[in-house]
Amino acid sequence: MNFKHVSVLLEECIENLNIKGDGIYVDGTLGGGGHSSHIVQQLNDHGLLIGIDQDENAIKAATEKLQGHLHKVKLVRNNFRNLEGVLEELDIKGIDGILLDLGVSSHQLDEAERGFSYMHDAPLDMRMDNRNPLSAKEIVNEYSETELARIIKEYGEEKWAKRIASFIVKHREEEEIETTHQLVEIIKKAIPKAARLEGGHPAKRTFQAIRIEVNQELEIIEETISAAVKYLNPGGRICIITFHSLEDRIVKNAFRRLQNPCVCPKQFPICKCGGVQKLQIITRKPIVSTEEELEVNSRARSAKLRVAEKV
C-alpha cells in the first residue's frame, strides 16, 4: 500500500519536542509515521512512542515504516480526542511530549475515493475514520439551509456561505447530491463569476467546512490540549501544527489561558481567583516552513507550529 504523506515542519518538531532517550512520547496524528519514525530513532530501549490515528490505512503504513522499532512503539487506532482513555488503557501515568499535526493528510487528499478533494470526482465522504456514521453526503443532503450556511461561514470563512447553502438546498430538491464534482458545480454556480477568479479554487473553503463538520475537527482541539497538559510531566512539551486560522486561533488561545489562567480584574493587586499556570509558551510567534521546505512540499505553506512546555 502506498501511503504517501510528507511530514511538515519535521526538523522543527523533533527539535522542539526535546526528546529524552527514556521518555514517553505521543504522536496523536500518526499519519504514515513520518514524524514518529524520527522520534523513535532518538529513544533508547526504555523509551516509548504511542502513535494514535483513526485511519486504518495510517496504522498499516506506520507499522511498516516503524519496522525495527516496534519493541518501543504502541500503535492505537483511535481519535486523539480520546487521549485520556488511550493512556489509561496503556496504564501510562505521565508523558514527556506530544505532537499533533492537525487537518487532513496528503494521503487522504490524494486517495480520490475518500472524497476529501474537490479536484477528483468521488462519492461525497470525507470521513477520516470510516467507522464514523456521519459523512459529507449526509451533511450536504440533510442539514437545513441555516445549518449549512452556518458551518460554511464559520468553518470555511466563506463570504458566499448563504448563497452556497441556498443553491445546495435548491439542487437537492431536484436530485440527491452524491459526488464531489456535483457539489463543486453547485458551488461554482453560487459564487459570482468575478469572485470565482480570486483566491484559489472556489470550492476550497466549502470543502474545508464540510470536512471539519464531518470529523468534528475544531471541537476536539481544546479538550485534547487539556488532557495532554494533565498527563505531561514537568518540562514535557506539546507541539501542535495547524493549517488554517481557525485551528491556529484555538491553539494560541488555549496556550495563553494555560500560561495565564488568572481571571481577576486588572485592578486587583494580587490574584484572588486561584488560577495556576500550567504551561509556558515557547513559541511567541508560530514557526513556519522554510523556503527550502516549500519547494519540496507546497502543502506546508499554511502550516504553523506552536510549542508550549509544562511548568
C-alpha angles and dihedrals in degrees: 000000000000107000102178114191125148111212111234123222088358100164092041092053095048092047094048095047088068090214118213116202095236096037131118115238134183125210099194094185103043098175109165091339097259098137091034094055089059093045094053091050088065095048123091123213090280093056125090135204119199111199118195127188134151093209112090091205089058092052091051093047093047091049088058094043093050096048108139092032100057092109088071097039135083115192118198128186101219143102116273088234085076091056093127093053092047092052092045091051091051089046092238113159099183141007133208099213146355132203125198121186101189131206133031121332125237087245093056091049092048095047094085097195091062089072097226096121129073088202096068127054108237142136112292102258119122095170114149087196114041089207089069109110092209118077133171089260092063092047095049095044103034110031115097119251089253093051092047092049090049097052093042090051097041101037099029098035084221115164092201091055096122093049092046092050090049092050091048092052092047091050096048090053086067098038140348115267106235109158140052092240092053088055093045091054092050091050091049091052091049096052115072114247096247091053092048090062095062133068108016130290112357093226096050098094096042092050090049090051095050092046091052090050094048093051098033086231100166100042092057099053099075096042090050092051089053092049092046093050090050090057099037115108116228107283091023116136133226115203120187128183116200130187105197139034096256093058093041092052092051092050094044093050094044091051091048093051091049091048094047110021096162112123097178118128112269092245092064107106091210134022114267100170094075095228109165122210110241104170139039113208111232099184110055087183121025119262113244133193122280122240088252091058092047091054089058099035119025091183088071090069095097097036119122126183121206122185133193134173130220111245 
